[in-house]
PDB file of C-alpha atoms in Angstrom:
ATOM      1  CA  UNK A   1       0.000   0.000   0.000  1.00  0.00           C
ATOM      2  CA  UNK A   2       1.276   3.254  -0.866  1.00  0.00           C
ATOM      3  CA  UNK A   3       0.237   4.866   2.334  1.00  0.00           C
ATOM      4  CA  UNK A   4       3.032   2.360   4.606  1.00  0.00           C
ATOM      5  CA  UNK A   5       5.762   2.972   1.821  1.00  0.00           C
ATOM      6  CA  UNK A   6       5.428   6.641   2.197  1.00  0.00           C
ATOM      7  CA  UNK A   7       5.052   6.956   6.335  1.00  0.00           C
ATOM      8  CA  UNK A   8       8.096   4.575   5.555  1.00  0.00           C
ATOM      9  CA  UNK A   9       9.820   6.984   3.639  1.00  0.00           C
ATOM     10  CA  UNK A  10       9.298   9.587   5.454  1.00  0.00           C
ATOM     11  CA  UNK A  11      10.180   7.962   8.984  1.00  0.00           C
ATOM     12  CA  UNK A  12      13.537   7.552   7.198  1.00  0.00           C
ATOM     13  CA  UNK A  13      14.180  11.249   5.966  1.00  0.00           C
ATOM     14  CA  UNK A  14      13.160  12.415   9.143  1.00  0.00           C
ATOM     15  CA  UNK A  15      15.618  10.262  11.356  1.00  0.00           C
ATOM     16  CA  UNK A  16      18.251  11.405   8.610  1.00  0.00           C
ATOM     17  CA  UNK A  17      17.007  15.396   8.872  1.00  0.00           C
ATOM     18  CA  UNK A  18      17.037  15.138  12.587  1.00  0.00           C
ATOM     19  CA  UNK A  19      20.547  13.226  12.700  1.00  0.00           C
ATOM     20  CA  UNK A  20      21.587  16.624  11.267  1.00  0.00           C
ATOM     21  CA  UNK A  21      25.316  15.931   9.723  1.00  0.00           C
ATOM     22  CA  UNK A  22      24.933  15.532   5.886  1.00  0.00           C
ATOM     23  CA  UNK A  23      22.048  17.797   6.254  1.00  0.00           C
ATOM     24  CA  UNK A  24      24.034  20.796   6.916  1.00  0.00           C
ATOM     25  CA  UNK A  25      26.619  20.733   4.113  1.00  0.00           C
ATOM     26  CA  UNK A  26      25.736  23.492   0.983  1.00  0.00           C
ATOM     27  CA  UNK A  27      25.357  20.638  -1.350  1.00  0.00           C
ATOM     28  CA  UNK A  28      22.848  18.463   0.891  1.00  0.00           C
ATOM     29  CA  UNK A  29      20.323  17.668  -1.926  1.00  0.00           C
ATOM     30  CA  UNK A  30      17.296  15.585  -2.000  1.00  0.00           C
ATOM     31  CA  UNK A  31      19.332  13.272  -4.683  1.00  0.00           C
ATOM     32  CA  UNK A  32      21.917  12.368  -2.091  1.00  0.00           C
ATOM     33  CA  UNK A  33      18.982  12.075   0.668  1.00  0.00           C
ATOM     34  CA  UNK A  34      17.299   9.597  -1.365  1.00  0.00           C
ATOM     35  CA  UNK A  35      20.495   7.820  -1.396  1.00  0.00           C
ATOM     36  CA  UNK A  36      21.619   7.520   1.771  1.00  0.00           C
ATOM     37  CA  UNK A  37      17.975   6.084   2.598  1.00  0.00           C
ATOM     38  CA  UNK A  38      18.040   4.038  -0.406  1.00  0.00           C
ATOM     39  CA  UNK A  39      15.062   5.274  -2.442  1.00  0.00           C
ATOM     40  CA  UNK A  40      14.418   6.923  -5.603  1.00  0.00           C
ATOM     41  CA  UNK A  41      14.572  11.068  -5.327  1.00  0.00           C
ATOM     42  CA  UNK A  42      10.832  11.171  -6.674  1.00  0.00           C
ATOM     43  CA  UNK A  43       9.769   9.116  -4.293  1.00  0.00           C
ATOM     44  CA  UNK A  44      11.208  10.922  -1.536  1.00  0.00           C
ATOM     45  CA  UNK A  45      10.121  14.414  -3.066  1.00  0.00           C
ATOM     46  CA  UNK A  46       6.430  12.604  -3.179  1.00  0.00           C
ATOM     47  CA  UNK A  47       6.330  10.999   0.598  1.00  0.00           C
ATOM     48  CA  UNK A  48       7.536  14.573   1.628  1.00  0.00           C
ATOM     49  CA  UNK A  49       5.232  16.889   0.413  1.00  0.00           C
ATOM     50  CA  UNK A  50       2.262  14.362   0.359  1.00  0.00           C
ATOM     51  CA  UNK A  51       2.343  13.700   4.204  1.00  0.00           C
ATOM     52  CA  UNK A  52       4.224  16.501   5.705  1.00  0.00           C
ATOM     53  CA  UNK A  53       2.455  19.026   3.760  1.00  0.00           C
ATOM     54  CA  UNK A  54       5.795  20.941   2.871  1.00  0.00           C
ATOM     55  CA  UNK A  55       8.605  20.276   0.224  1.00  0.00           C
ATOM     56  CA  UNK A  56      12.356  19.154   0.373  1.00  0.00           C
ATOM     57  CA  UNK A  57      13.816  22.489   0.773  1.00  0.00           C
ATOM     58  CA  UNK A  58      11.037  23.742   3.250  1.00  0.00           C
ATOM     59  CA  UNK A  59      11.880  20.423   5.220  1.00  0.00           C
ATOM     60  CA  UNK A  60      15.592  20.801   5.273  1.00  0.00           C
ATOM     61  CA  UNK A  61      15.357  25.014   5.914  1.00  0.00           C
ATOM     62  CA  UNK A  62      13.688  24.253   8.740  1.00  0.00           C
ATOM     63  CA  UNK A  63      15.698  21.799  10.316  1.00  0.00           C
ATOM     64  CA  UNK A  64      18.863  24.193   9.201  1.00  0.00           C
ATOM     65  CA  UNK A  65      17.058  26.992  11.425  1.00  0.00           C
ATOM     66  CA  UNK A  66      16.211  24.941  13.995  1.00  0.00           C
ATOM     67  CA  UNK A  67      19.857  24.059  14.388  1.00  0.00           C
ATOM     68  CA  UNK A  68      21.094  27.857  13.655  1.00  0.00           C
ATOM     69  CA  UNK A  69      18.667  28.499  16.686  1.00  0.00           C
ATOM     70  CA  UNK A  70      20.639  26.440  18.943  1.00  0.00           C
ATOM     71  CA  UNK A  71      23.971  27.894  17.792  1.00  0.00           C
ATOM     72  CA  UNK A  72      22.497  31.062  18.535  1.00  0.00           C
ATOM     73  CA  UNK A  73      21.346  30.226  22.541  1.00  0.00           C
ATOM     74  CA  UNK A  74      24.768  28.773  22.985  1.00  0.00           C
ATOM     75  CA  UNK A  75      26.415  31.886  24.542  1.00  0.00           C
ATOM     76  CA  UNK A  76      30.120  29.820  24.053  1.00  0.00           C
ATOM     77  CA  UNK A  77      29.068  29.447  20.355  1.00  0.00           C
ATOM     78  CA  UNK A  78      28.455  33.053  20.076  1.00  0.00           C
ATOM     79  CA  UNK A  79      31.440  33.847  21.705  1.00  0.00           C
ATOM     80  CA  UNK A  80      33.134  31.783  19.448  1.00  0.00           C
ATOM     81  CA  UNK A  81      31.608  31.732  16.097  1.00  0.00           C
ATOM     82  CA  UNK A  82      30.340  34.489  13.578  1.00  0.00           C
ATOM     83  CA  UNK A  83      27.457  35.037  11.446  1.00  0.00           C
ATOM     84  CA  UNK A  84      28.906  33.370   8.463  1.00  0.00           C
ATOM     85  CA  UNK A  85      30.453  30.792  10.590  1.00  0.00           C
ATOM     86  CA  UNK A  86      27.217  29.792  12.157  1.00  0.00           C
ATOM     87  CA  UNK A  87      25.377  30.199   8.334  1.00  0.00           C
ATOM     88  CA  UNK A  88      27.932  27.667   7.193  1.00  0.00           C
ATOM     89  CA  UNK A  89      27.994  25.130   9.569  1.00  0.00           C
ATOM     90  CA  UNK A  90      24.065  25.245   9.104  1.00  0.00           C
ATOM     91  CA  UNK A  91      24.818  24.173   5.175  1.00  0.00           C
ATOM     92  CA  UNK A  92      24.393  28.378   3.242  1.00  0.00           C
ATOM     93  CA  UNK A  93      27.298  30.010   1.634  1.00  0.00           C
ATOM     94  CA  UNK A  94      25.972  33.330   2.029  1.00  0.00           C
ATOM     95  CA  UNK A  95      25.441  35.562   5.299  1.00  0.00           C
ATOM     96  CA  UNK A  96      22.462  36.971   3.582  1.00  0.00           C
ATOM     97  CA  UNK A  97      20.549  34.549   2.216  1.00  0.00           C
ATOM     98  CA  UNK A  98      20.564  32.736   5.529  1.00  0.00           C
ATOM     99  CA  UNK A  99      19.609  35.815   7.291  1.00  0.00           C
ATOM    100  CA  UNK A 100      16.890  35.913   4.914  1.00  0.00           C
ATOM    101  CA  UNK A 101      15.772  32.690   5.535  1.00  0.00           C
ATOM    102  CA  UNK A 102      16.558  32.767   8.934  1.00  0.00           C
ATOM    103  CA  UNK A 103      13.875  35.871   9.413  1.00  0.00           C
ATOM    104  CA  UNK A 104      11.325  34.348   7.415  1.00  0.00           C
ATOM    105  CA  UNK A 105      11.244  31.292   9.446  1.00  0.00           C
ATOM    106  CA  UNK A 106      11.719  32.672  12.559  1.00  0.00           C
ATOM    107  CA  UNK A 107      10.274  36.475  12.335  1.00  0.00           C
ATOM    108  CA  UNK A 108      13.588  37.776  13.689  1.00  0.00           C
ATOM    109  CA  UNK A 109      17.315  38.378  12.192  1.00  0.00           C
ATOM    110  CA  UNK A 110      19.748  36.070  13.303  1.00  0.00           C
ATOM    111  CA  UNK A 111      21.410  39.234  15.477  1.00  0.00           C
ATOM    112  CA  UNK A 112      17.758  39.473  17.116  1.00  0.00           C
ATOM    113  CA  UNK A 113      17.186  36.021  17.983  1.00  0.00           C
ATOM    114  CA  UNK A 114      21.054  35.447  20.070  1.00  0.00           C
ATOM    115  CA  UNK A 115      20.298  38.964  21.980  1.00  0.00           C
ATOM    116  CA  UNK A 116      17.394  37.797  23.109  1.00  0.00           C
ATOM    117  CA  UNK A 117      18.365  34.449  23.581  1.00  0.00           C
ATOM    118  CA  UNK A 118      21.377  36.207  25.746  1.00  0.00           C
ATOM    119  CA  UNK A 119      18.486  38.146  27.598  1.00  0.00           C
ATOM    120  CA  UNK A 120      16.420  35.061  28.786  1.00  0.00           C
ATOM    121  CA  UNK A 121      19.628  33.650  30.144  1.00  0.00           C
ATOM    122  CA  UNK A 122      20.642  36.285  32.385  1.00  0.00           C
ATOM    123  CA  UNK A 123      17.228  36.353  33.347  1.00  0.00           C
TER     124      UNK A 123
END
C-alpha cells in the first residue's frame, strides 16, 4: 500500500534530517537524501510533500534553522563563532541569504534572535 511505503519513507528522511550531519553541508540535496535512505529522489520528493504538507527544501530550511537556533542560545558558540560561521555550519554560503531565511522562518534576524536568547539567560 502506498500509504506504509510513504510513512516509511518519510520515517527515514526524518531520522536522517534530525541526525543533522549531511544535512548541513551546501550541497545536501534531495538526490543524495534519497540515497543515503536508499530510495528513488521522486519518491522521496512525493512521501515529503504528500504527508508533511511541505517540500524538500522547506523540510531541510527548517531543520537548518532549527539548528542555527541552537547555535544562537549557545552563549560559548556566540562567543566563538560568527554570522557566516554559524550560516555555514548550518549548510548556506551566504550571510544573507541565511539571514533571509533565517527571518522568514523565525520572524527575527539572526542578530535578534542570540540577543534575546542572551536576555532570557541572564534572566
Amino acid at each position: 500500500n502506498s500509504d506504509s511505503k510513504g510513512l516509511e519513507i518519510l520515517s527515514k528522511v526524518r531520522s536522517v534530517m534530525e541526525n543533522g550531519g549531511p544535512i548541513f553541508r551546501s550541497d545536501f540535496s534531495v538526490d543524495l537524501l534519497a540515497d543515503m535512505i536508499g530510495e528513488k529522489p521522486k519518491g522521496v520528493s512525493l512521501a515529503i510533500n504528500s504527508l508533511s504538507g511541505k517540500n524538500f527544501n522547506t523540510m531541510l530550511t527548517e531543520y537548518r534553522i532549527r539548528e542555527a537556533c541552537r547555535l544562537l542560545s549557545d552563549a560559548e558558540k556566540m562567543n566563538s563563532m560568527s554570522m557566516e560561521g554559524i550560516a555555514e555550519c548550518v549548510g548556506y554560503k551566504s550571510r544573507t541569504y541565511f539571514s533571509r531565511v533565517f527571518k522568514e522562518v523565525t520572524g527575527l534576524t539572526p542578530s535578534q534572535f542570540a540577543r534575546q536568547a542572551r536576555e532570557s539567560a541572564a534572566n
